[in-house]
Amino acid sequence: MNADGRTRLNQTPEWTALAKHREELADTHLRELFAADPARGTGYTLRVGDLYIDYSKHLVTDETLRLLRELAAATDVFGLRDAMFRGEKINVTENRAVLHTALRAPRDAVIEVDGENVVPAVHAVLDKMSDFAERVRSGAWTGHTGKRIRNVVNVGIGGSDLGPAMAYEVLRSFTDRDLTVRFVSNVDGADLHEATRDLDPAETLFIIASKTFTTIETITNATSARKWLLAALGDESAVAKHFVALSTNTEKVAEFGIDTANMFEFWDWVGGRYSYDSAIGLSLMIAIGPDRFREMLDGFRIVDDHFRTAPAEANVPLLLGLLGIWYDNFHDAQSHAVLPYSHYLSKFTAYLQQLDMESNGKYVARDGRQVDWQTGPVVWGTPGTNGQHAYYQLIHQGTKLIPADFIGFARPVAELSEELKDQHDLLMANFFAQTQALAFGKTAEEVRAEGATEELVPHKTFQGNRPTTTILARELTPSVLGQLVALYEHKVFVQGAVWNIDSFDQWGVELGKVLAKRVEPALTEGADVPGLDASTKALVAKYRELRGR
Ligand code: F6P
């Protein structure tokens, strides 16, 4: 029994039933499941917004899905979902509401935190961002010397970088191509150097994005950026025209020297990794324009409404979350691959890594006790065709089960030339071929029939039975991006709810931050830092020697 009165997850009858069912299915192959049900290819599909979801190539039957939904019911996933949408403080370790869904709520919605409707403030900030974005885009906002802003550099890390950086790439064909937009996150000075070396400071706007405005990497880079600017423009008053802040911390923004009139606010109920549709998206909004940004928010909302209202059998985030649990907890899968067949989604999986792994990389349950079941998987992947020539071998014939999401689009982006658009069918032929090969493999008989020598038969045989979800949309638009991100946000939510962990804190990253601060004087001054272990001490000494200190 948990301290919160819940029976421990892996002792519930629903869990036990799934474990038993897993044993019963152990020898079942997808080939048999498809042979037994000719309608599986269309029957095991769902729709949400513009997304067509095919889950037929999963190692599941109707019974598996029923048992998984029972687990979701037993763990009250929908109860927690409703509490989240209502603004209850479901982030228990930080005593905070979790309301990224309020960031895309319509103007007339009422969502209360501590008795106050937060929606008017959300729209006030969106309006302020829109006004600012338009002024930058039109040239009405000029730099200190009167020159037009042509370069926008977002300085932030984690959730204050990955979201806008990913979305900027995804929506590149919708961006104003006359603007240069770059993202600096790494405290390695090389990042800021490469991002600014060919820019004219008089034409450059820095957007300092930090929820807390205390993150050492971001404050260090922002300080260096200010020096770079002032070295060229001379005058401290230039900062007001070239620096804006995105934060929840007015005091720290003012302390840094940014006029709080140039601050775009968000709130503690927006988690960093859930924040790019808040003020954190300002760089993206400048790049694509306010209208497209709002189209993206509409996309998020389509999936929010679906997740909130669709019955369990048709609820896509619920389904994807439960499928993950099926593999993670009942097949010992350690990782989950996300493989987009779109060059524009090249940073999508990196974005999902924070969303998923920072949310569900936890071994402590909400009641403070250690879990004795697996929680979040390792999330990884790169655009599919490139992956095919790198790591797909292991997915096809390795010893590990790696469930994968394949994301593709029926139409290439409008901006491509006709000739380049023609390449799209080849791209998508790969997309469909891979999930087919992963599911059905190739039998020894098929290999023999092709004339392979007997020694080569085992090598050329593919077991198949590798599960995949196919997510297909007509085209990549701002709305579709919003739909995809919201889909994964809620999938992660579902899994955290079942595992009974707090998906909205991130205490695990704190220790490294504290230790970095403690170790730094040992590197710079050779200070004798108390508590350094023998290995780290020796490494620091070697570093100082190699560094020439
Ligand atoms: O990596 C830890 C973390 O706190 C993330 O959750 C967050 O997105 C990131 O640091 C950046 O934080 P901030 O926006 O406060 O600078």
Coordinates of C-alpha atoms and ligand atoms in Angstrom, one line a residue:
M1 CA 0.0 0.0 0.0
N2 CA 1.2 3.5 -0.8
A3 CA 1.3 6.3 1.8
D4 CA -1.4 8.0 -0.3
G5 CA -3.7 5.0 0.1
R6 CA -3.1 3.6 -3.3
T7 CA -2.1 0.0 -3.7
R8 CA 1.4 -0.2 -5.1
L9 CA 1.1 -0.2 -8.8
N10 CA 2.6 -3.6 -9.5
Q11 CA 0.4 -5.2 -6.9
T12 CA -2.9 -4.2 -8.4
P13 CA -5.0 -6.8 -10.1
E14 CA -4.9 -4.8 -13.3
W15 CA -1.1 -5.0 -13.3
T16 CA -1.1 -8.7 -12.6
A17 CA -3.6 -9.3 -15.3
L18 CA -1.4 -7.5 -17.8
A19 CA 1.7 -9.5 -16.7
K20 CA -0.3 -12.7 -17.2
H21 CA -1.6 -11.6 -20.6
R22 CA 1.9 -10.7 -21.7
E23 CA 2.9 -14.3 -21.1
E24 CA 0.0 -15.6 -23.0
L25 CA 1.0 -13.4 -26.0
A26 CA 4.7 -14.3 -25.8
D27 CA 4.7 -16.4 -28.9
T28 CA 2.2 -14.3 -30.9
H29 CA 3.6 -12.7 -34.1
L30 CA 2.2 -9.7 -35.8
R31 CA 1.9 -11.8 -38.9
E32 CA -0.7 -14.0 -37.1
L33 CA -2.5 -11.0 -35.7
F34 CA -2.9 -9.5 -39.2
A35 CA -3.8 -12.9 -40.7
A36 CA -6.5 -13.3 -38.1
D37 CA -8.0 -9.9 -38.7
P38 CA -7.9 -8.6 -42.3
A39 CA -9.4 -5.3 -41.1
R40 CA -6.6 -4.6 -38.5
G41 CA -4.8 -2.2 -40.8
T42 CA -7.8 0.2 -40.7
G43 CA -9.4 -0.9 -37.5
Y44 CA -6.4 -0.2 -35.3
T45 CA -6.3 3.5 -36.2
L46 CA -7.5 6.7 -34.6
R47 CA -7.7 10.3 -35.6
V48 CA -7.0 13.5 -33.7
G49 CA -7.2 16.8 -35.5
D50 CA -5.1 16.4 -38.6
L51 CA -3.2 13.4 -37.3
Y52 CA -3.9 9.9 -38.5
I53 CA -2.6 7.3 -36.0
D54 CA -2.0 3.8 -37.0
Y55 CA -1.3 1.5 -34.1
S56 CA -2.0 -1.8 -35.9
K57 CA 1.7 -2.8 -35.9
H58 CA 1.8 -3.1 -32.1
L59 CA 2.0 -6.3 -30.2
V60 CA -1.5 -5.9 -28.9
T61 CA -4.9 -7.4 -29.2
D62 CA -8.3 -6.0 -28.2
E63 CA -7.8 -7.7 -24.9
T64 CA -4.4 -6.0 -24.4
L65 CA -6.0 -2.7 -25.0
R66 CA -8.8 -3.4 -22.7
L67 CA -6.5 -4.4 -19.9
L68 CA -4.3 -1.4 -20.4
R69 CA -7.4 0.9 -20.2
E70 CA -8.3 -0.9 -17.0
L71 CA -4.9 0.0 -15.6
A72 CA -5.5 3.6 -16.6
A73 CA -8.9 3.5 -14.8
A74 CA -7.4 1.9 -11.7
T75 CA -4.7 4.6 -11.5
D76 CA -7.3 7.3 -12.2
V77 CA -5.5 8.9 -15.1
F78 CA -8.5 10.8 -16.1
G79 CA -9.1 12.1 -12.6
L80 CA -5.6 13.5 -12.5
R81 CA -6.1 14.9 -16.1
D82 CA -9.2 16.7 -14.9
A83 CA -7.4 18.1 -11.9
M84 CA -4.6 19.4 -14.2
F85 CA -7.1 21.1 -16.5
R86 CA -8.9 22.6 -13.5
G87 CA -5.7 24.2 -12.2
E88 CA -5.2 22.0 -9.1
K89 CA -1.7 21.8 -7.7
I90 CA -0.8 18.4 -9.1
N91 CA 2.9 19.2 -9.1
V92 CA 3.0 18.1 -5.5
T93 CA 6.7 18.5 -4.7
E94 CA 6.6 22.1 -5.8
N95 CA 3.0 22.8 -4.7
R96 CA 2.2 24.2 -8.2
A97 CA -0.6 24.0 -10.7
V98 CA 0.3 22.5 -14.1
L99 CA -1.4 24.7 -16.6
H100 CA 0.4 24.7 -19.9
T101 CA -3.1 24.0 -21.4
A102 CA -4.1 27.5 -20.2
L103 CA -1.5 29.0 -22.6
R104 CA -3.7 27.9 -25.5
A105 CA -7.1 28.4 -24.0
P106 CA -9.5 30.7 -25.8
R107 CA -9.9 34.3 -24.6
D108 CA -13.2 33.6 -23.0
A109 CA -12.1 30.5 -21.0
V110 CA -12.0 30.7 -17.2
I111 CA -9.2 28.8 -15.5
E112 CA -8.5 29.6 -12.0
V113 CA -5.3 29.3 -9.9
D114 CA -5.7 30.3 -6.2
G115 CA -9.1 31.8 -7.1
E116 CA -7.8 34.0 -9.9
N117 CA -8.7 33.5 -13.6
V118 CA -5.3 33.2 -15.4
V119 CA -6.6 33.4 -19.0
P120 CA -6.8 37.3 -19.3
A121 CA -3.1 37.5 -18.3
V122 CA -2.2 34.8 -20.9
H123 CA -3.9 36.8 -23.7
A124 CA -2.5 40.1 -22.5
V125 CA 1.1 38.6 -22.8
L126 CA 0.2 37.1 -26.2
D127 CA -1.0 40.5 -27.4
K128 CA 2.1 42.2 -26.1
M129 CA 4.2 39.6 -27.8
S130 CA 2.3 40.0 -31.1
D131 CA 2.7 43.8 -31.0
F132 CA 6.4 43.5 -30.4
A133 CA 6.9 40.8 -33.0
E134 CA 5.1 42.9 -35.6
R135 CA 7.3 45.9 -34.7
V136 CA 10.4 43.9 -35.2
R137 CA 9.2 42.3 -38.4
S138 CA 8.1 45.5 -39.9
G139 CA 11.2 47.4 -39.0
A140 CA 9.3 49.8 -36.6
W141 CA 11.4 48.6 -33.7
T142 CA 14.9 49.8 -34.4
G143 CA 18.2 49.3 -32.7
H144 CA 20.2 51.9 -30.7
T145 CA 21.7 53.5 -33.9
G146 CA 18.3 53.5 -35.7
K147 CA 19.2 50.5 -37.8
R148 CA 16.5 47.9 -38.5
I149 CA 16.7 44.6 -36.5
R150 CA 17.8 41.8 -38.8
N151 CA 19.1 39.3 -36.3
V152 CA 17.4 37.7 -33.4
V153 CA 19.4 35.6 -30.9
N154 CA 17.5 33.6 -28.3
V155 CA 19.7 33.0 -25.2
G156 CA 18.3 30.2 -23.0
I157 CA 18.7 26.6 -22.1
G158 CA 16.6 23.5 -21.6
G159 CA 12.9 24.5 -21.9
S160 CA 13.9 28.0 -22.6
D161 CA 15.8 26.9 -25.8
L162 CA 14.7 23.5 -27.0
G163 CA 11.1 24.4 -27.8
P164 CA 11.6 27.6 -29.8
A165 CA 14.7 26.2 -31.4
M166 CA 12.9 23.0 -32.5
A167 CA 9.8 24.9 -33.7
Y168 CA 11.8 27.4 -35.6
E169 CA 13.4 24.5 -37.6
V170 CA 10.0 22.8 -38.0
L171 CA 8.4 25.9 -39.4
R172 CA 11.3 27.3 -41.3
S173 CA 9.4 27.5 -44.5
F174 CA 6.9 29.8 -42.7
T175 CA 9.6 32.1 -41.4
D176 CA 10.6 35.6 -42.7
R177 CA 13.7 34.6 -44.6
D178 CA 15.1 38.1 -44.2
L179 CA 15.6 37.6 -40.5
T180 CA 18.5 35.6 -39.1
V181 CA 17.3 33.7 -36.0
R182 CA 19.8 31.8 -33.9
F183 CA 19.7 30.0 -30.5
V184 CA 22.5 30.0 -28.0
S185 CA 22.3 27.6 -25.1
N186 CA 25.6 26.1 -24.3
V187 CA 27.8 27.8 -21.7
D188 CA 30.7 26.8 -23.9
G189 CA 31.7 30.2 -25.2
A190 CA 32.0 28.7 -28.7
D191 CA 28.2 28.7 -29.0
L192 CA 27.8 32.5 -28.5
H193 CA 30.9 33.1 -30.6
E194 CA 29.6 31.1 -33.6
A195 CA 26.1 32.6 -33.2
T196 CA 27.3 36.3 -33.2
R197 CA 30.6 36.3 -35.1
D198 CA 29.1 37.4 -38.4
L199 CA 26.4 39.6 -37.0
D200 CA 26.2 43.4 -36.8
P201 CA 25.5 44.3 -33.2
A202 CA 23.5 47.4 -34.3
E203 CA 21.1 45.0 -36.1
T204 CA 20.9 42.4 -33.4
L205 CA 18.2 41.7 -30.8
F206 CA 19.0 39.4 -27.9
I207 CA 16.1 37.6 -26.3
I208 CA 17.1 36.4 -22.9
A209 CA 14.8 33.4 -22.1
S210 CA 14.9 32.1 -18.5
K211 CA 12.0 31.1 -16.4
T212 CA 14.0 31.7 -13.2
F213 CA 16.5 34.2 -14.6
T214 CA 19.1 32.5 -12.3
T215 CA 20.3 29.7 -14.6
I216 CA 24.0 30.1 -14.7
E217 CA 24.5 29.1 -18.4
T218 CA 22.0 31.7 -19.6
I219 CA 23.0 34.5 -17.3
T220 CA 26.7 33.9 -18.2
N221 CA 25.9 34.0 -22.0
A222 CA 23.6 37.0 -21.6
T223 CA 26.3 38.9 -19.7
S224 CA 28.8 38.1 -22.5
A225 CA 26.2 39.1 -25.1
R226 CA 25.8 42.4 -23.4
K227 CA 29.5 43.0 -23.4
W228 CA 29.7 42.1 -27.1
L229 CA 27.0 44.6 -27.9
L230 CA 28.4 47.4 -25.7
A231 CA 31.9 46.9 -27.1
A232 CA 30.4 47.9 -30.5
L233 CA 27.7 50.4 -29.5
G234 CA 29.5 51.9 -26.5
D235 CA 26.6 53.2 -24.6
E236 CA 24.8 51.3 -21.7
S237 CA 21.5 52.8 -23.0
A238 CA 21.8 50.5 -26.0
V239 CA 20.7 47.6 -23.8
A240 CA 17.1 48.8 -23.8
K241 CA 16.8 48.5 -27.6
H242 CA 18.7 45.2 -28.0
F243 CA 17.7 43.1 -25.0
V244 CA 14.4 41.8 -24.0
A245 CA 13.6 39.2 -21.3
L246 CA 11.2 36.2 -21.1
S247 CA 10.8 35.3 -17.5
T248 CA 8.7 34.8 -14.4
N249 CA 11.2 36.7 -12.3
T250 CA 10.8 40.5 -12.7
E251 CA 13.3 41.3 -9.9
K252 CA 16.1 39.4 -11.5
V253 CA 15.4 40.8 -14.9
A254 CA 15.6 44.3 -13.5
E255 CA 18.8 43.4 -11.6
F256 CA 20.4 42.2 -14.9
G257 CA 19.7 45.6 -16.4
I258 CA 16.8 44.8 -18.8
D259 CA 14.0 47.3 -18.6
T260 CA 11.0 45.4 -17.3
A261 CA 8.8 47.2 -19.9
N262 CA 10.7 44.9 -22.3
M263 CA 9.9 41.8 -20.3
F264 CA 7.4 39.2 -21.4
E265 CA 6.0 37.4 -18.5
F266 CA 4.9 33.8 -17.8
W267 CA 4.1 32.1 -14.6
D268 CA 5.2 29.4 -12.1
W269 CA 2.4 27.1 -13.3
V270 CA 4.2 26.7 -16.7
G271 CA 6.9 24.1 -16.5
G272 CA 10.1 25.0 -18.5
R273 CA 9.7 22.0 -20.8
Y274 CA 6.0 22.9 -21.4
S275 CA 6.7 26.6 -22.0
Y276 CA 7.4 27.2 -25.7
D277 CA 3.8 28.3 -26.4
S278 CA 4.2 30.9 -23.6
A279 CA 6.4 34.1 -23.8
I280 CA 9.3 31.6 -24.3
G281 CA 8.1 31.4 -27.9
L282 CA 8.8 35.0 -28.7
S283 CA 11.7 34.3 -31.0
L284 CA 9.5 31.9 -32.9
M285 CA 6.7 34.4 -33.1
I286 CA 9.0 37.0 -34.5
A287 CA 10.2 34.4 -37.1
I288 CA 6.8 33.2 -38.2
G289 CA 4.5 36.1 -37.3
P290 CA 1.7 36.3 -34.7
D291 CA -0.9 34.8 -36.9
R292 CA 1.0 31.6 -37.5
F293 CA 1.9 31.4 -33.8
R294 CA -1.8 31.5 -33.0
E295 CA -2.5 28.8 -35.6
M296 CA 0.0 26.7 -33.7
L297 CA -1.7 27.4 -30.4
D298 CA -5.0 26.4 -32.1
G299 CA -3.3 23.1 -33.0
F300 CA -2.3 22.5 -29.3
R301 CA -5.9 23.2 -28.3
I302 CA -7.4 20.7 -30.7
V303 CA -5.4 17.9 -28.9
D304 CA -6.1 19.4 -25.4
D305 CA -9.8 19.3 -26.1
H306 CA -9.5 15.8 -27.5
F307 CA -7.5 14.5 -24.5
R308 CA -10.0 16.2 -22.1
T309 CA -13.1 14.8 -23.7
A310 CA -12.5 11.8 -25.9
P311 CA -13.6 8.4 -24.4
A312 CA -10.8 6.1 -23.4
E313 CA -11.2 3.9 -26.5
A314 CA -10.7 6.8 -28.8
N315 CA -8.2 8.9 -26.7
V316 CA -5.0 9.1 -28.6
P317 CA -2.6 10.4 -25.9
L318 CA -4.1 7.8 -23.6
L319 CA -3.5 5.1 -26.1
L320 CA 0.1 6.2 -26.9
G321 CA 0.9 6.5 -23.2
L322 CA -0.5 3.0 -22.5
L323 CA 1.4 1.4 -25.4
G324 CA 4.6 2.8 -23.9
I325 CA 3.7 1.3 -20.6
W326 CA 3.0 -2.0 -22.3
Y327 CA 6.6 -2.2 -23.6
D328 CA 8.3 -0.4 -20.8
N329 CA 6.8 -2.4 -18.0
F330 CA 5.8 -5.7 -19.6
H331 CA 8.4 -6.2 -22.3
D332 CA 11.4 -4.7 -20.5
A333 CA 11.9 -2.2 -23.3
Q334 CA 14.5 0.4 -22.2
S335 CA 14.1 3.0 -24.9
H336 CA 11.7 4.6 -27.3
A337 CA 12.7 5.9 -30.7
V338 CA 11.0 8.8 -32.4
L339 CA 11.8 8.9 -36.1
P340 CA 10.4 11.7 -38.1
Y341 CA 10.5 11.5 -41.9
S342 CA 10.8 15.2 -42.4
H343 CA 14.0 17.2 -42.5
Y344 CA 12.2 20.0 -40.7
L345 CA 11.7 17.8 -37.7
S346 CA 15.4 17.3 -37.2
K347 CA 15.3 18.8 -33.6
F348 CA 11.9 17.3 -32.7
T349 CA 13.3 14.2 -30.9
A350 CA 15.8 16.3 -29.0
Y351 CA 12.9 18.5 -27.8
L352 CA 11.0 15.4 -26.8
Q353 CA 14.0 14.1 -24.8
Q354 CA 13.6 16.9 -22.3
L355 CA 9.8 16.7 -22.4
D356 CA 9.8 13.0 -21.7
M357 CA 13.0 12.3 -19.8
E358 CA 12.9 15.3 -17.5
S359 CA 9.3 14.6 -16.8
N360 CA 9.3 10.9 -16.2
G361 CA 12.9 10.1 -15.3
K362 CA 12.0 9.5 -11.7
Y363 CA 12.5 6.6 -9.3
V364 CA 10.5 8.2 -6.5
A365 CA 6.7 8.0 -6.5
R366 CA 4.4 10.8 -5.5
D367 CA 4.2 9.4 -2.0
G368 CA 8.0 9.7 -1.6
R369 CA 8.6 5.9 -1.8
Q370 CA 10.9 4.3 -4.4
V371 CA 9.1 2.8 -7.3
D372 CA 9.6 -0.9 -8.0
W373 CA 8.6 -0.7 -11.6
Q374 CA 10.3 0.9 -14.6
T375 CA 9.4 4.5 -15.3
G376 CA 10.4 6.7 -18.3
P377 CA 12.3 5.3 -21.2
V378 CA 15.3 6.7 -22.9
V379 CA 13.9 8.7 -25.8
W380 CA 16.1 9.0 -28.9
G381 CA 16.1 9.3 -32.7
T382 CA 16.9 11.5 -35.6
P383 CA 15.2 11.9 -39.0
G384 CA 14.4 8.5 -40.4
T385 CA 16.3 8.2 -43.6
N386 CA 19.5 9.2 -42.0
G387 CA 18.9 6.8 -39.2
Q388 CA 18.3 4.0 -41.7
H389 CA 22.0 4.2 -42.7
A390 CA 23.2 4.4 -39.1
Y391 CA 21.3 2.6 -36.3
Y392 CA 18.3 0.9 -37.9
Q393 CA 20.3 -2.3 -38.1
L394 CA 20.0 -2.6 -34.4
I395 CA 16.3 -1.9 -34.4
H396 CA 15.8 -4.6 -37.1
Q397 CA 18.1 -7.3 -35.9
G398 CA 19.5 -6.3 -32.6
T399 CA 18.7 -8.0 -29.3
K400 CA 16.8 -5.1 -27.8
L401 CA 13.1 -4.3 -28.3
I402 CA 12.8 -0.7 -29.4
P403 CA 9.3 0.6 -30.0
A404 CA 9.3 3.5 -32.4
D405 CA 7.1 6.3 -33.6
F406 CA 7.3 7.0 -37.3
I407 CA 6.1 10.6 -38.2
G408 CA 5.5 11.5 -41.8
F409 CA 3.6 13.9 -44.1
A410 CA 1.7 13.2 -47.3
R411 CA 2.8 16.5 -48.9
P412 CA 6.2 18.1 -49.1
V413 CA 6.3 21.7 -47.9
A414 CA 4.9 24.2 -50.4
E415 CA 8.2 26.1 -50.8
L416 CA 10.2 23.3 -52.4
S417 CA 10.7 23.4 -56.2
E418 CA 8.7 20.9 -58.2
E419 CA 11.7 18.8 -58.8
L420 CA 12.5 18.5 -55.1
K421 CA 8.8 17.9 -54.3
D422 CA 9.1 14.8 -56.5
Q423 CA 11.6 13.3 -54.1
H424 CA 8.9 13.2 -51.5
D425 CA 7.5 9.9 -52.7
L426 CA 10.9 8.3 -52.3
L427 CA 11.2 9.6 -48.8
M428 CA 7.8 8.3 -47.9
A429 CA 8.4 4.9 -49.6
N430 CA 11.2 4.5 -47.1
F431 CA 8.8 5.5 -44.3
F432 CA 6.3 2.8 -45.2
A433 CA 8.9 0.2 -46.0
Q434 CA 10.6 0.5 -42.7
T435 CA 7.5 -0.1 -40.5
Q436 CA 6.5 -3.0 -42.8
A437 CA 9.9 -4.6 -42.4
L438 CA 10.0 -4.0 -38.7
A439 CA 6.6 -5.6 -38.2
F440 CA 6.7 -8.5 -40.6
G441 CA 10.4 -9.2 -41.1
K442 CA 11.4 -11.9 -43.5
T443 CA 11.1 -15.6 -42.9
A444 CA 13.9 -18.2 -43.5
E445 CA 11.6 -19.6 -46.3
E446 CA 11.4 -16.3 -48.0
V447 CA 15.2 -15.9 -47.8
R448 CA 15.7 -19.4 -49.2
A449 CA 13.3 -18.7 -52.0
E450 CA 15.5 -15.8 -53.0
G451 CA 18.3 -18.3 -53.5
A452 CA 20.4 -17.5 -50.4
T453 CA 23.0 -20.1 -49.4
E454 CA 22.1 -22.0 -46.3
E455 CA 24.9 -20.3 -44.3
L456 CA 23.5 -16.9 -45.0
V457 CA 19.9 -17.8 -44.2
P458 CA 20.0 -16.9 -40.5
H459 CA 21.8 -13.6 -41.3
K460 CA 19.3 -12.6 -43.8
T461 CA 16.3 -13.6 -41.8
F462 CA 14.4 -10.8 -40.0
Q463 CA 12.2 -11.9 -37.0
G464 CA 10.0 -8.8 -37.3
N465 CA 7.5 -8.2 -34.5
R466 CA 9.2 -4.9 -33.8
P467 CA 6.4 -2.5 -32.8
T468 CA 5.8 0.9 -34.3
T469 CA 3.2 3.7 -34.3
T470 CA 2.7 5.5 -37.6
I471 CA 1.6 9.2 -37.3
L472 CA 0.6 10.6 -40.7
A473 CA -0.6 14.1 -41.5
R474 CA -1.4 15.7 -44.8
E475 CA 1.2 18.5 -44.4
L476 CA 3.4 20.2 -41.9
T477 CA 1.7 23.4 -40.7
P478 CA 1.9 25.4 -37.5
S479 CA -1.3 23.8 -36.4
V480 CA 0.0 20.3 -37.0
L481 CA 3.2 21.1 -35.0
G482 CA 1.0 22.2 -32.1
Q483 CA -1.0 19.0 -32.4
L484 CA 2.1 16.9 -32.4
V485 CA 3.6 18.6 -29.4
A486 CA 0.4 18.5 -27.3
L487 CA 0.0 14.8 -28.2
Y488 CA 3.4 14.0 -26.7
E489 CA 2.8 16.3 -23.7
H490 CA -0.3 14.4 -22.8
K491 CA 1.2 11.0 -23.6
V492 CA 4.0 11.8 -21.1
F493 CA 1.3 12.9 -18.6
V494 CA -0.6 9.6 -19.0
Q495 CA 2.5 7.6 -18.2
G496 CA 3.5 9.7 -15.2
A497 CA -0.1 9.4 -13.9
V498 CA 0.0 5.6 -14.2
W499 CA 3.5 5.3 -12.7
N500 CA 2.4 7.6 -9.8
I501 CA 5.3 10.0 -10.2
D502 CA 5.4 13.8 -10.3
S503 CA 6.0 14.5 -14.0
F504 CA 6.4 18.2 -13.4
D505 CA 9.4 18.6 -11.1
Q506 CA 13.1 18.0 -11.9
W507 CA 15.0 17.7 -8.7
G508 CA 17.4 15.3 -10.4
V509 CA 19.1 18.2 -12.3
E510 CA 19.8 20.2 -9.2
L511 CA 22.7 18.3 -7.7
G512 CA 24.9 18.7 -10.8
K513 CA 24.2 22.5 -10.8
V514 CA 25.2 22.8 -7.1
L515 CA 28.4 20.8 -7.6
A516 CA 29.4 22.8 -10.7
K517 CA 29.3 26.0 -8.7
R518 CA 31.3 24.3 -5.9
V519 CA 34.0 22.9 -8.3
E520 CA 34.5 26.0 -10.4
P521 CA 37.0 27.7 -8.0
A522 CA 39.1 24.6 -8.0
L523 CA 39.5 25.0 -11.8
T524 CA 40.0 28.7 -11.9
E525 CA 42.0 29.4 -8.8
G526 CA 43.2 25.9 -7.8
A527 CA 41.2 26.4 -4.6
D528 CA 41.1 23.4 -2.3
V529 CA 37.4 22.6 -2.5
P530 CA 36.3 20.6 0.5
G531 CA 34.5 17.4 -0.2
L532 CA 36.0 16.7 -3.6
D533 CA 36.4 12.9 -4.1
A534 CA 39.8 11.5 -5.1
S535 CA 38.8 10.9 -8.7
T536 CA 37.5 14.4 -9.3
K537 CA 40.4 16.0 -7.4
A538 CA 42.9 14.2 -9.7
L539 CA 40.9 15.1 -12.8
V540 CA 40.8 18.7 -11.8
A541 CA 44.6 18.7 -11.3
K542 CA 45.1 17.1 -14.7
Y543 CA 42.8 19.7 -16.2
R544 CA 44.7 22.6 -14.7
E545 CA 48.0 21.1 -15.9
L546 CA 46.6 20.7 -19.5
R547 CA 45.0 24.1 -19.4
G548 CA 48.4 25.6 -18.5
R549 CA 47.4 26.9 -15.1
Ligands
F6P1 O1 17.4 21.6 -16.7 C1 16.8 22.1 -15.6 C2 15.9 23.3 -15.9 O2 15.4 23.8 -14.7 C3 14.8 23.0 -16.9 O3 13.7 22.4 -16.4 C4 14.6 24.3 -17.5 O4 13.9 24.2 -18.7 C5 16.0 24.8 -17.7 O5 16.6 24.3 -16.5 C6 16.1 26.3 -17.9 O6 15.6 27.0 -16.8 P1 15.3 28.5 -16.9 O7 14.3 28.7 -17.9 O8 14.9 28.9 -15.5 O9 16.6 29.2 -17.2

